CSV table of N, CA and C in Angstrom, one decimal:
chain,number,residue,atom,x,y,z
A,1,UNK,N,-110.6,-84.5,-26.1
A,1,UNK,CA,-111.6,-83.9,-25.4
A,1,UNK,C,-112.8,-84.6,-25.5
A,2,UNK,N,-113.2,-85.2,-26.9
A,2,UNK,CA,-114.3,-86.0,-27.0
A,2,UNK,C,-114.2,-87.1,-26.2
A,3,UNK,N,-113.1,-88.0,-26.1
A,3,UNK,CA,-112.9,-89.2,-25.4
A,3,UNK,C,-113.1,-89.0,-24.0
A,4,UNK,N,-112.5,-88.0,-23.4
A,4,UNK,CA,-112.6,-87.7,-22.1
A,4,UNK,C,-114.0,-87.4,-21.5
A,5,UNK,N,-114.8,-86.8,-22.4
A,5,UNK,CA,-116.3,-86.5,-22.3
A,5,UNK,C,-117.0,-87.9,-22.0
A,6,UNK,N,-116.8,-88.6,-23.1
A,6,UNK,CA,-117.5,-90.0,-23.0
A,6,UNK,C,-117.0,-90.9,-22.0
A,7,UNK,N,-115.6,-90.9,-21.5
A,7,UNK,CA,-115.0,-91.7,-20.6
A,7,UNK,C,-115.8,-91.2,-19.1
A,8,UNK,N,-115.9,-90.1,-19.1
A,8,UNK,CA,-116.4,-89.4,-17.7
A,8,UNK,C,-117.8,-89.3,-17.6
A,9,UNK,N,-118.5,-89.6,-18.7
A,9,UNK,CA,-120.0,-89.5,-18.9
A,9,UNK,C,-120.5,-88.1,-18.6
A,10,UNK,N,-119.8,-87.2,-18.9
A,10,UNK,CA,-119.9,-85.7,-18.7
A,10,UNK,C,-120.9,-85.0,-19.7
A,11,UNK,N,-121.9,-84.3,-19.3
A,11,UNK,CA,-122.7,-83.5,-20.3
A,11,UNK,C,-122.0,-82.2,-20.4
A,12,UNK,N,-122.6,-81.4,-21.4
A,12,UNK,CA,-122.0,-80.1,-21.7
A,12,UNK,C,-121.9,-79.2,-20.3
A,13,UNK,N,-123.2,-79.3,-19.6
A,13,UNK,CA,-123.2,-78.5,-18.4
A,13,UNK,C,-122.0,-79.0,-17.5
A,14,UNK,N,-121.7,-80.2,-17.3
A,14,UNK,CA,-120.8,-80.6,-16.3
A,14,UNK,C,-119.4,-80.2,-16.7
A,15,UNK,N,-119.1,-80.2,-18.0
A,15,UNK,CA,-117.9,-79.6,-18.6
A,15,UNK,C,-117.8,-78.1,-18.2
A,16,UNK,N,-118.8,-77.3,-18.6
A,16,UNK,CA,-118.9,-75.9,-18.1
A,16,UNK,C,-118.5,-75.7,-16.6
A,17,UNK,N,-119.1,-76.5,-15.8
A,17,UNK,CA,-118.9,-76.4,-14.3
A,17,UNK,C,-117.4,-76.6,-14.0
A,18,UNK,N,-116.9,-77.8,-14.6
A,18,UNK,CA,-115.5,-78.1,-14.3
A,18,UNK,C,-114.5,-77.0,-14.7
A,19,UNK,N,-114.8,-76.4,-15.9
A,19,UNK,CA,-113.9,-75.3,-16.3
A,19,UNK,C,-114.3,-73.9,-15.5
A,20,UNK,N,-115.3,-73.9,-14.8
A,20,UNK,CA,-115.7,-72.6,-14.0
A,20,UNK,C,-114.7,-73.0,-12.7
A,21,UNK,N,-114.5,-74.0,-12.2
A,21,UNK,CA,-113.8,-74.3,-11.0
A,21,UNK,C,-112.2,-73.5,-11.1
A,22,UNK,N,-111.7,-73.5,-12.3
A,22,UNK,CA,-110.5,-72.8,-12.4
A,22,UNK,C,-110.6,-71.5,-13.2
A,23,UNK,N,-111.9,-70.8,-13.1
A,23,UNK,CA,-112.1,-69.6,-13.5
A,23,UNK,C,-111.9,-69.3,-15.0
A,24,UNK,N,-112.4,-70.5,-15.7
A,24,UNK,CA,-112.3,-70.4,-17.2
A,24,UNK,C,-113.8,-70.3,-17.6
A,25,UNK,N,-114.1,-69.4,-18.4
A,25,UNK,CA,-115.5,-69.3,-18.8
A,25,UNK,C,-115.6,-69.8,-20.3
A,26,UNK,N,-116.6,-70.5,-20.6
A,26,UNK,CA,-117.0,-71.0,-21.9
A,26,UNK,C,-118.3,-71.2,-22.0
A,27,UNK,N,-119.0,-70.9,-23.1
A,27,UNK,CA,-120.5,-71.0,-23.3
A,27,UNK,C,-120.6,-72.5,-23.9
A,28,UNK,N,-121.8,-72.8,-23.8
A,28,UNK,CA,-122.2,-74.1,-24.3
A,28,UNK,C,-122.1,-74.2,-25.8
A,29,UNK,N,-122.4,-73.0,-26.5
A,29,UNK,CA,-122.3,-73.0,-27.9
A,29,UNK,C,-120.8,-73.1,-28.3
A,30,UNK,N,-120.0,-72.4,-27.5
A,30,UNK,CA,-118.4,-72.6,-27.9
A,30,UNK,C,-118.0,-74.1,-27.5
A,31,UNK,N,-118.6,-74.7,-26.5
A,31,UNK,CA,-118.1,-76.1,-26.4
A,31,UNK,C,-118.6,-77.0,-27.3
A,32,UNK,N,-120.0,-76.7,-28.0
A,32,UNK,CA,-120.6,-77.6,-29.0
A,32,UNK,C,-119.9,-77.6,-30.3
A,33,UNK,N,-119.1,-76.4,-30.5
A,33,UNK,CA,-118.2,-76.3,-31.7
A,33,UNK,C,-117.2,-77.0,-31.6
A,34,UNK,N,-116.6,-77.4,-30.5
A,34,UNK,CA,-115.3,-78.3,-30.2
A,34,UNK,C,-115.8,-79.7,-30.5
A,35,UNK,N,-117.1,-80.2,-30.2
A,35,UNK,CA,-117.6,-81.4,-30.2
A,35,UNK,C,-118.0,-81.9,-31.7
A,36,UNK,N,-118.1,-80.8,-32.6
A,36,UNK,CA,-118.7,-81.2,-33.8
A,36,UNK,C,-117.7,-81.9,-34.7
A,37,UNK,N,-118.3,-82.4,-35.8
A,37,UNK,CA,-117.3,-83.3,-36.8
A,37,UNK,C,-116.4,-82.1,-37.4
A,38,UNK,N,-115.2,-82.7,-37.8
A,38,UNK,CA,-114.2,-81.8,-38.4
A,38,UNK,C,-114.6,-81.1,-39.7
A,39,UNK,N,-115.4,-81.8,-40.3
A,39,UNK,CA,-115.9,-81.4,-41.7
A,39,UNK,C,-117.0,-80.3,-41.6
A,40,UNK,N,-117.6,-80.1,-40.4
A,40,UNK,CA,-118.6,-79.1,-40.3
A,40,UNK,C,-118.1,-77.7,-40.2
A,41,UNK,N,-119.0,-76.8,-40.8
A,41,UNK,CA,-118.5,-75.4,-41.1
A,41,UNK,C,-118.2,-74.7,-39.8
A,42,UNK,N,-119.0,-75.2,-38.5
A,42,UNK,CA,-118.8,-74.4,-37.2
A,42,UNK,C,-117.9,-75.1,-36.6
A,43,UNK,N,-117.0,-76.0,-37.0
A,43,UNK,CA,-116.1,-76.8,-36.0
A,43,UNK,C,-114.9,-75.9,-35.5
A,44,UNK,N,-114.6,-76.2,-34.5
A,44,UNK,CA,-113.4,-75.4,-33.8
A,44,UNK,C,-112.7,-76.4,-33.1
A,45,UNK,N,-111.3,-76.5,-33.4
A,45,UNK,CA,-110.4,-77.4,-32.7
A,45,UNK,C,-110.3,-77.1,-31.3
A,46,UNK,N,-110.0,-78.1,-30.4
A,46,UNK,CA,-109.8,-77.8,-29.1
A,46,UNK,C,-108.4,-77.3,-28.9
A,47,UNK,N,-108.3,-76.2,-28.3
A,47,UNK,CA,-107.1,-75.7,-28.1
A,47,UNK,C,-106.3,-76.3,-26.8
A,48,UNK,N,-105.0,-76.1,-26.7
A,48,UNK,CA,-104.3,-76.4,-25.6
A,48,UNK,C,-104.8,-75.8,-24.2
A,49,UNK,N,-105.3,-74.5,-24.4
A,49,UNK,CA,-105.5,-73.8,-23.2
A,49,UNK,C,-106.9,-74.4,-22.6
A,50,UNK,N,-107.8,-74.8,-23.5
A,50,UNK,CA,-109.0,-75.3,-23.1
A,50,UNK,C,-108.7,-76.6,-22.4
A,51,UNK,N,-108.0,-77.5,-22.9
A,51,UNK,CA,-107.7,-78.8,-22.6
A,51,UNK,C,-107.0,-78.7,-21.1
A,52,UNK,N,-106.0,-77.9,-21.1
A,52,UNK,CA,-105.1,-77.6,-19.8
A,52,UNK,C,-106.0,-77.3,-18.7
A,53,UNK,N,-107.0,-76.2,-18.9
A,53,UNK,CA,-107.9,-75.8,-17.9
A,53,UNK,C,-109.0,-76.9,-17.6
A,54,UNK,N,-109.3,-77.7,-18.5
A,54,UNK,CA,-110.3,-78.7,-18.0
A,54,UNK,C,-109.6,-79.8,-17.4
A,55,UNK,N,-108.3,-80.2,-17.6
A,55,UNK,CA,-107.7,-81.2,-16.7
A,55,UNK,C,-107.3,-80.6,-15.5
A,56,UNK,N,-107.1,-79.3,-15.3
A,56,UNK,CA,-106.8,-78.7,-14.1
A,56,UNK,C,-108.2,-78.7,-13.2
A,57,UNK,N,-109.2,-78.4,-14.0
A,57,UNK,CA,-110.6,-78.3,-13.2
A,57,UNK,C,-111.0,-79.8,-12.8
A,58,UNK,N,-110.8,-80.7,-13.6
A,58,UNK,CA,-111.0,-82.2,-13.3
A,58,UNK,C,-110.4,-82.5,-12.0
A,59,UNK,N,-109.0,-82.2,-11.8
A,59,UNK,CA,-108.4,-82.5,-10.6
A,59,UNK,C,-109.2,-81.7,-9.4
A,60,UNK,N,-109.4,-80.4,-9.5
A,60,UNK,CA,-110.3,-80.0,-8.4
A,60,UNK,C,-111.5,-80.6,-8.2
A,61,UNK,N,-112.2,-80.9,-9.3
A,61,UNK,CA,-113.6,-81.6,-9.1
A,61,UNK,C,-113.4,-83.1,-8.4
A,62,UNK,N,-112.4,-83.7,-8.7
A,62,UNK,CA,-112.2,-85.0,-8.1
A,62,UNK,C,-111.6,-84.9,-6.7
A,63,UNK,N,-110.6,-84.2,-6.5
A,63,UNK,CA,-109.8,-84.2,-5.2
A,63,UNK,C,-110.4,-83.1,-4.4
A,64,UNK,N,-110.8,-82.0,-4.7
A,64,UNK,CA,-111.2,-81.0,-4.1
A,64,UNK,C,-110.2,-79.9,-4.1
A,65,UNK,N,-110.4,-78.7,-3.6
A,65,UNK,CA,-109.3,-77.7,-3.7
A,65,UNK,C,-108.2,-77.9,-3.0
A,66,UNK,N,-107.0,-77.3,-3.4
A,66,UNK,CA,-105.7,-77.6,-2.8
A,66,UNK,C,-105.7,-76.8,-1.4
A,67,UNK,N,-105.2,-77.5,-0.3
A,67,UNK,CA,-105.3,-76.8,1.0
A,67,UNK,C,-104.1,-75.7,0.9
A,68,UNK,N,-104.6,-74.7,1.7
A,68,UNK,CA,-103.7,-73.5,1.9
A,68,UNK,C,-102.6,-73.8,2.7
A,69,UNK,N,-101.3,-73.3,2.2
A,69,UNK,CA,-100.0,-73.6,3.1
A,69,UNK,C,-99.9,-72.5,4.1
A,70,UNK,N,-99.6,-72.9,5.3
A,70,UNK,CA,-99.4,-71.8,6.3
A,70,UNK,C,-98.0,-71.5,6.6
């Protein structure tokens, strides 16, 4: 997750907006805990659910929403 943030040049606000595209709510405080050093007392590992929703939101952010099938 850290490497994706650096590669995409995203700020915390950008990541929160991308996650909101897939209706996944996260606060900047919770997001900051993910990006802390592993030896920090408030460190929280990035779970599969957060990463999965971020990648799905990134697809929507770059391509746009999926067209509706008729």
